[in-house]
Every structure is written in structure tokens, then in C-alpha cells.
Amino acid sequence: AQTIHQWPVAEIKAVGSPLSLGCTIKGKSSPNLYWYWQATGGTLQQLFYSITVGQVESVVQLNLSASRPKDDQFILSTEKLLLSHSGFYLCACARDRGASDYTFGSGTRLLVI
Amino acid sequence: SQLAEENLWALSVHEGESVTVNCSYKTSITALQWYRQKSGEGPAQLILIRSNEREKRNGRLRATLDTSSQSSSLSITATRCEDTAVYFCATDRNMGYKLTFGTGTSLLVDP
């Protein structure tokens, strides 16, 4: 079974500062990968998905970008954080290509001040 | 707009009781899933039920799907304190590339 490691576990960052969050998948080759964002007490909103190295599709525009530099790695970043970026960021991996049941990582808690 | 939503924001039951969480959705789907998210953790999938299925079980969990009324339910029998979590339904209509989550129902199981 695949495992997902997200880093860092938590961050406190200043408005206007850059951000980079990472996600590494083990136990699955060529996985479909996803970034989700969750406001405190809110639902999960899909941000990006990637089905192969170097290819990322944006689902919503939140002044964030994503990249897939390696088959097992997915990066979420921005050059300038906003207060509205605070929340819980989750990386997910699909069980199989075309499958919609996901395994989620343990998330990164971000507070922008 | 919400493509899937649970019908109640919060529920509270005593340990040992049964509880049902409901979900309605607004578009055609290929599958509906139920996830559980405990505080501070990522969601964990409980059940996936495809559009051609009417019921699916997983231990103490039972999910139903009614495509005519575009609704689903998740029942938990013999609840335990560790069932305390937020329960989300999620729908997929795009070959797995976009899984849309509902707003979630917070379940509290009291000892």
C-alpha cells in the first residue's frame, strides 16, 4: 500500500513571504496526485492534480502553484503568502489511475500572520 | 456551488447507539465515497459505492446510494468513542481527476 509523507508538519509564516510544501509518495509508481486545501472547520477544496511528471492541472486559482519534479514528488508553493492561505494542506494519491478513492497524507497546518 | 453536501452539520450520540449521516448531490456521478477525518489528521476513506450499486458494507458501516433521489447515507452501528470525527461524502464524475467533498457532518460519540 502507498504511503504519503508531507512536510513540514506545520508552519507559521508572515504575509508576503514565500512558501513551499512538499509531498512524497512511496509504494506506487506513476501515481495520480492531488493537493487539497481545508479551512478550519471547512470542507476540502481541490487545488491541483497531476497524472505524470512535469504536468500539473489547476482546479482553482488561489495564488498558489504546484509542480511535479519527480514521479513520487508533488510540491505546492507561492512567492507571496496571503492571510487567506492559512489552513490545512493535504496531499492525496489515487489508488489506481482512473480510480477516485484516495489515500491522504497527514497534512501541513499553515498559519499566515 | 456545492456538488455534494451532508444534510446535518453536527450529530451527537451515546456510545453503543446507531447513527446515520445523509448526503445529497446535484449532478450525475460515477461513484460516491464516504471519508472520515479525525481532528488534526487527513481524511481516510471508509466506503466507495459506485453508481450501479445500492448498498455497500464495511464492518459496522453501511452506505446506501439512491441515484434517483441523488442521495446517500452512511450508517454506523454500535458506535464507539473513536468514531468521533467529521464525516464527508465525496462525489466523482470525471474519471477520478476531481473528487468533490461535501461540507461534512461532525459526529460526537459520548461515552
mmCIF file of C-alpha atoms in Angstrom:
data_model
loop_
_atom_site.group_PDB
_atom_site.id
_atom_site.type_symbol
_atom_site.label_atom_id
_atom_site.label_comp_id
_atom_site.label_asym_id
_atom_site.label_seq_id
_atom_site.Cartn_x
_atom_site.Cartn_y
_atom_site.Cartn_z
ATOM 1 C CA ALA A 1 0.000 0.000 0.000
ATOM 2 C CA GLN A 2 1.166 3.505 -0.748
ATOM 3 C CA THR A 3 2.250 5.879 1.968
ATOM 4 C CA ILE A 4 2.327 9.649 1.768
ATOM 5 C CA HIS A 5 4.789 11.826 3.624
ATOM 6 C CA GLN A 6 4.074 15.535 3.829
ATOM 7 C CA TRP A 7 6.446 18.208 5.024
ATOM 8 C CA PRO A 8 6.593 20.326 7.034
ATOM 9 C CA VAL A 9 4.027 19.261 9.600
ATOM 10 C CA ALA A 10 3.223 22.876 10.447
ATOM 11 C CA GLU A 11 4.364 26.365 9.519
ATOM 12 C CA ILE A 12 3.823 29.888 10.778
ATOM 13 C CA LYS A 13 4.675 32.388 8.059
ATOM 14 C CA ALA A 14 4.409 36.120 7.547
ATOM 15 C CA VAL A 15 2.150 37.694 4.931
ATOM 16 C CA GLY A 16 4.154 38.267 1.765
ATOM 17 C CA SER A 17 6.707 35.572 2.482
ATOM 18 C CA PRO A 18 7.280 32.569 0.178
ATOM 19 C CA LEU A 19 6.041 29.069 0.866
ATOM 20 C CA SER A 20 6.946 25.595 -0.258
ATOM 21 C CA LEU A 21 5.122 22.465 0.875
ATOM 22 C CA GLY A 22 6.122 19.002 -0.162
ATOM 23 C CA CYS A 23 4.647 15.572 -0.574
ATOM 24 C CA THR A 24 6.412 12.279 -1.302
ATOM 25 C CA ILE A 25 4.666 9.052 -2.249
ATOM 26 C CA LYS A 26 6.109 5.619 -1.538
ATOM 27 C CA GLY A 27 4.846 2.287 -2.758
ATOM 28 C CA LYS A 28 3.215 3.374 -6.001
ATOM 29 C CA SER A 29 4.682 4.164 -9.379
ATOM 30 C CA SER A 30 3.253 6.868 -11.638
ATOM 31 C CA PRO A 31 0.535 7.850 -9.179
ATOM 32 C CA ASN A 32 -2.186 10.436 -9.788
ATOM 33 C CA LEU A 33 -1.502 13.119 -7.191
ATOM 34 C CA TYR A 34 -3.680 15.878 -5.732
ATOM 35 C CA TRP A 35 -3.394 18.923 -3.493
ATOM 36 C CA TYR A 36 -6.355 19.876 -1.326
ATOM 37 C CA TRP A 37 -6.863 22.851 0.990
ATOM 38 C CA GLN A 38 -9.117 22.899 4.028
ATOM 39 C CA ALA A 39 -10.060 25.966 6.048
ATOM 40 C CA THR A 40 -10.513 25.344 9.764
ATOM 41 C CA GLY A 41 -13.835 23.569 10.196
ATOM 42 C CA GLY A 42 -14.427 23.589 6.453
ATOM 43 C CA THR A 43 -14.629 21.198 3.564
ATOM 44 C CA LEU A 44 -11.779 20.046 1.349
ATOM 45 C CA GLN A 45 -11.210 22.011 -1.817
ATOM 46 C CA GLN A 46 -9.152 20.519 -4.603
ATOM 47 C CA LEU A 47 -6.354 22.830 -5.777
ATOM 48 C CA PHE A 48 -4.289 20.848 -8.283
ATOM 49 C CA TYR A 49 -3.889 17.422 -9.758
ATOM 50 C CA SER A 50 -1.104 15.726 -11.664
ATOM 51 C CA ILE A 51 -1.130 12.493 -13.617
ATOM 52 C CA THR A 52 2.500 12.495 -14.685
ATOM 53 C CA VAL A 53 5.884 14.120 -14.079
ATOM 54 C CA GLY A 54 6.062 17.710 -15.254
ATOM 55 C CA GLN A 55 2.307 18.003 -15.772
ATOM 56 C CA VAL A 56 0.012 19.811 -13.332
ATOM 57 C CA GLU A 57 -3.590 20.938 -13.786
ATOM 58 C CA SER A 58 -5.019 23.789 -11.735
ATOM 59 C CA VAL A 59 -8.541 23.401 -10.378
ATOM 60 C CA VAL A 60 -8.948 26.708 -8.527
ATOM 61 C CA GLN A 61 -6.972 29.927 -8.561
ATOM 62 C CA LEU A 62 -5.711 30.784 -5.091
ATOM 63 C CA ASN A 63 -2.397 32.466 -5.966
ATOM 64 C CA LEU A 64 -0.669 29.129 -5.500
ATOM 65 C CA SER A 65 1.286 26.967 -7.906
ATOM 66 C CA ALA A 66 2.229 23.323 -7.980
ATOM 67 C CA SER A 67 4.930 21.284 -9.629
ATOM 68 C CA ARG A 68 5.748 17.626 -10.071
ATOM 69 C CA PRO A 69 9.524 17.418 -10.410
ATOM 70 C CA LYS A 70 9.689 13.646 -9.863
ATOM 71 C CA ASP A 71 7.299 10.745 -10.222
ATOM 72 C CA ASP A 72 6.958 10.443 -6.450
ATOM 73 C CA GLN A 73 7.035 14.125 -5.504
ATOM 74 C CA PHE A 74 4.467 16.920 -5.585
ATOM 75 C CA ILE A 75 5.280 20.474 -4.492
ATOM 76 C CA LEU A 76 2.914 23.316 -3.606
ATOM 77 C CA SER A 77 4.311 26.829 -3.493
ATOM 78 C CA THR A 78 3.775 30.538 -3.675
ATOM 79 C CA GLU A 79 6.091 33.520 -3.734
ATOM 80 C CA LYS A 80 3.794 35.739 -1.639
ATOM 81 C CA LEU A 81 1.543 34.389 1.075
ATOM 82 C CA LEU A 82 -1.812 35.948 1.861
ATOM 83 C CA LEU A 83 -3.728 35.713 5.118
ATOM 84 C CA SER A 84 -6.327 33.649 3.239
ATOM 85 C CA HIS A 85 -3.752 30.921 2.618
ATOM 86 C CA SER A 86 -3.990 29.809 6.230
ATOM 87 C CA GLY A 87 -5.435 26.351 6.623
ATOM 88 C CA PHE A 88 -4.691 22.675 6.294
ATOM 89 C CA TYR A 89 -2.989 21.427 3.120
ATOM 90 C CA LEU A 90 -3.427 17.812 2.170
ATOM 91 C CA CYS A 91 -1.706 15.751 -0.470
ATOM 92 C CA ALA A 92 -3.551 12.727 -1.843
ATOM 93 C CA CYS A 93 -2.769 9.803 -4.107
ATOM 94 C CA ALA A 94 -5.287 7.792 -6.105
ATOM 95 C CA ARG A 95 -5.328 4.033 -5.566
ATOM 96 C CA ASP A 96 -5.154 3.424 -9.301
ATOM 97 C CA ARG A 97 -5.184 5.500 -12.458
ATOM 98 C CA GLY A 98 -8.755 6.487 -13.128
ATOM 99 C CA ALA A 99 -9.755 5.479 -9.621
ATOM 100 C CA SER A 100 -11.255 8.050 -7.346
ATOM 101 C CA ASP A 101 -10.531 6.528 -3.961
ATOM 102 C CA TYR A 102 -7.708 8.430 -2.433
ATOM 103 C CA THR A 103 -5.121 7.982 0.267
ATOM 104 C CA PHE A 104 -4.398 11.249 2.047
ATOM 105 C CA GLY A 105 -1.262 12.368 3.795
ATOM 106 C CA SER A 106 -1.339 13.674 7.336
ATOM 107 C CA GLY A 107 -1.329 17.264 6.137
ATOM 108 C CA THR A 108 0.533 20.509 6.752
ATOM 109 C CA ARG A 109 -1.016 23.091 9.046
ATOM 110 C CA LEU A 110 -0.255 26.624 7.825
ATOM 111 C CA LEU A 111 -0.858 29.829 9.737
ATOM 112 C CA VAL A 112 -0.194 33.093 7.937
ATOM 113 C CA ILE A 113 0.171 36.128 10.204
ATOM 114 C CA SER B 1 -21.871 25.673 -5.943
ATOM 115 C CA GLN B 2 -21.849 22.573 -3.758
ATOM 116 C CA LEU B 3 -21.803 19.375 -5.742
ATOM 117 C CA ALA B 4 -22.253 17.290 -2.627
ATOM 118 C CA GLU B 5 -23.399 18.155 0.820
ATOM 119 C CA GLU B 6 -24.222 16.405 4.042
ATOM 120 C CA ASN B 7 -27.613 17.244 5.455
ATOM 121 C CA LEU B 8 -26.644 17.956 9.042
ATOM 122 C CA TRP B 9 -23.730 19.993 10.349
ATOM 123 C CA ALA B 10 -23.388 18.084 13.616
ATOM 124 C CA LEU B 11 -24.700 15.000 15.415
ATOM 125 C CA SER B 12 -24.232 13.670 18.907
ATOM 126 C CA VAL B 13 -24.938 10.119 20.104
ATOM 127 C CA HIS B 14 -24.099 7.939 23.078
ATOM 128 C CA GLU B 15 -21.653 5.103 22.685
ATOM 129 C CA GLY B 16 -23.379 1.933 21.500
ATOM 130 C CA GLU B 17 -26.145 3.746 19.649
ATOM 131 C CA SER B 18 -26.546 3.747 15.879
ATOM 132 C CA VAL B 19 -26.334 6.864 13.756
ATOM 133 C CA THR B 20 -26.956 7.803 10.144
ATOM 134 C CA VAL B 21 -25.366 10.614 8.183
ATOM 135 C CA ASN B 22 -27.064 11.722 4.985
ATOM 136 C CA CYS B 23 -25.692 13.314 1.858
ATOM 137 C CA SER B 24 -27.302 14.778 -1.236
ATOM 138 C CA TYR B 25 -25.661 15.664 -4.507
ATOM 139 C CA LYS B 26 -26.656 17.602 -7.572
ATOM 140 C CA THR B 27 -25.010 16.061 -10.625
ATOM 141 C CA SER B 28 -24.670 12.632 -12.203
ATOM 142 C CA ILE B 29 -21.841 10.655 -10.651
ATOM 143 C CA THR B 30 -19.719 7.606 -11.347
ATOM 144 C CA ALA B 31 -19.169 6.895 -7.659
ATOM 145 C CA LEU B 32 -19.766 8.289 -4.199
ATOM 146 C CA GLN B 33 -17.404 7.866 -1.308
ATOM 147 C CA TRP B 34 -17.548 8.357 2.407
ATOM 148 C CA TYR B 35 -14.495 9.617 4.271
ATOM 149 C CA ARG B 36 -13.815 10.105 7.955
ATOM 150 C CA GLN B 37 -11.498 12.810 9.246
ATOM 151 C CA LYS B 38 -10.351 12.817 12.822
ATOM 152 C CA SER B 39 -9.089 16.016 14.364
ATOM 153 C CA GLY B 40 -5.675 17.038 13.005
ATOM 154 C CA GLU B 41 -5.494 14.183 10.516
ATOM 155 C CA GLY B 42 -6.070 13.683 6.817
ATOM 156 C CA PRO B 43 -9.321 12.035 5.728
ATOM 157 C CA ALA B 44 -9.493 8.264 5.496
ATOM 158 C CA GLN B 45 -11.734 6.506 3.015
ATOM 159 C CA LEU B 46 -14.478 4.364 4.545
ATOM 160 C CA ILE B 47 -16.599 3.178 1.644
ATOM 161 C CA LEU B 48 -16.752 3.673 -2.114
ATOM 162 C CA ILE B 49 -20.103 2.923 -3.708
ATOM 163 C CA ARG B 50 -20.451 3.002 -7.478
ATOM 164 C CA SER B 51 -23.440 4.428 -9.301
ATOM 165 C CA ASN B 52 -24.700 0.942 -10.214
ATOM 166 C CA GLU B 53 -24.612 -0.226 -6.577
ATOM 167 C CA ARG B 54 -27.328 0.369 -3.997
ATOM 168 C CA GLU B 55 -25.593 -0.706 -0.784
ATOM 169 C CA LYS B 56 -22.090 -1.363 0.486
ATOM 170 C CA ARG B 57 -20.883 -2.569 3.862
ATOM 171 C CA ASN B 58 -17.625 -2.304 5.714
ATOM 172 C CA GLY B 59 -17.768 -3.800 9.186
ATOM 173 C CA ARG B 60 -20.066 -1.604 11.318
ATOM 174 C CA LEU B 61 -20.536 0.788 8.405
ATOM 175 C CA ARG B 62 -23.242 0.604 5.778
ATOM 176 C CA ALA B 63 -23.596 3.012 2.868
ATOM 177 C CA THR B 64 -26.570 3.312 0.569
ATOM 178 C CA LEU B 65 -26.924 5.133 -2.705
ATOM 179 C CA ASP B 66 -30.124 6.274 -4.392
ATOM 180 C CA THR B 67 -29.301 7.739 -7.779
ATOM 181 C CA SER B 68 -32.937 8.641 -8.485
ATOM 182 C CA SER B 69 -33.071 10.993 -5.499
ATOM 183 C CA GLN B 70 -29.336 11.767 -5.720
ATOM 184 C CA SER B 71 -28.757 10.902 -2.107
ATOM 185 C CA SER B 72 -26.624 8.637 0.014
ATOM 186 C CA SER B 73 -26.494 7.614 3.636
ATOM 187 C CA LEU B 74 -23.811 6.263 5.907
ATOM 188 C CA SER B 75 -24.958 4.285 8.931
ATOM 189 C CA ILE B 76 -22.736 3.341 11.825
ATOM 190 C CA THR B 77 -23.939 0.692 14.244
ATOM 191 C CA ALA B 78 -22.691 0.164 17.795
ATOM 192 C CA THR B 79 -20.845 3.477 17.792
ATOM 193 C CA ARG B 80 -17.620 3.865 19.744
ATOM 194 C CA CYS B 81 -15.901 6.962 21.099
ATOM 195 C CA GLU B 82 -13.249 6.563 18.411
ATOM 196 C CA ASP B 83 -15.940 7.110 15.759
ATOM 197 C CA THR B 84 -15.917 10.778 16.810
ATOM 198 C CA ALA B 85 -14.868 12.597 13.640
ATOM 199 C CA VAL B 86 -16.117 14.634 10.705
ATOM 200 C CA TYR B 87 -17.756 12.532 8.015
ATOM 201 C CA PHE B 88 -17.635 13.683 4.404
ATOM 202 C CA CYS B 89 -19.315 12.383 1.331
ATOM 203 C CA ALA B 90 -17.418 12.928 -1.908
ATOM 204 C CA THR B 91 -18.515 12.581 -5.499
ATOM 205 C CA ASP B 92 -16.597 11.839 -8.639
ATOM 206 C CA ARG B 93 -17.808 12.491 -12.166
ATOM 207 C CA ASN B 94 -14.563 12.967 -14.023
ATOM 208 C CA MET B 95 -12.669 9.681 -14.129
ATOM 209 C CA GLY B 96 -11.080 10.226 -10.752
ATOM 210 C CA TYR B 97 -9.428 13.547 -11.535
ATOM 211 C CA LYS B 98 -11.758 15.642 -9.452
ATOM 212 C CA LEU B 99 -13.195 14.358 -6.224
ATOM 213 C CA THR B 100 -15.584 16.899 -4.730
ATOM 214 C CA PHE B 101 -16.185 16.810 -0.999
ATOM 215 C CA GLY B 102 -19.321 17.816 0.841
ATOM 216 C CA THR B 103 -19.387 20.210 3.753
ATOM 217 C CA GLY B 104 -19.077 17.450 6.342
ATOM 218 C CA THR B 105 -21.048 16.274 9.358
ATOM 219 C CA SER B 106 -19.348 16.412 12.721
ATOM 220 C CA LEU B 107 -20.185 13.348 14.815
ATOM 221 C CA LEU B 108 -19.575 13.265 18.546
ATOM 222 C CA VAL B 109 -19.863 9.911 20.309
ATOM 223 C CA ASP B 110 -20.187 10.334 24.074
ATOM 224 C CA PRO B 111 -19.066 7.586 26.440
#
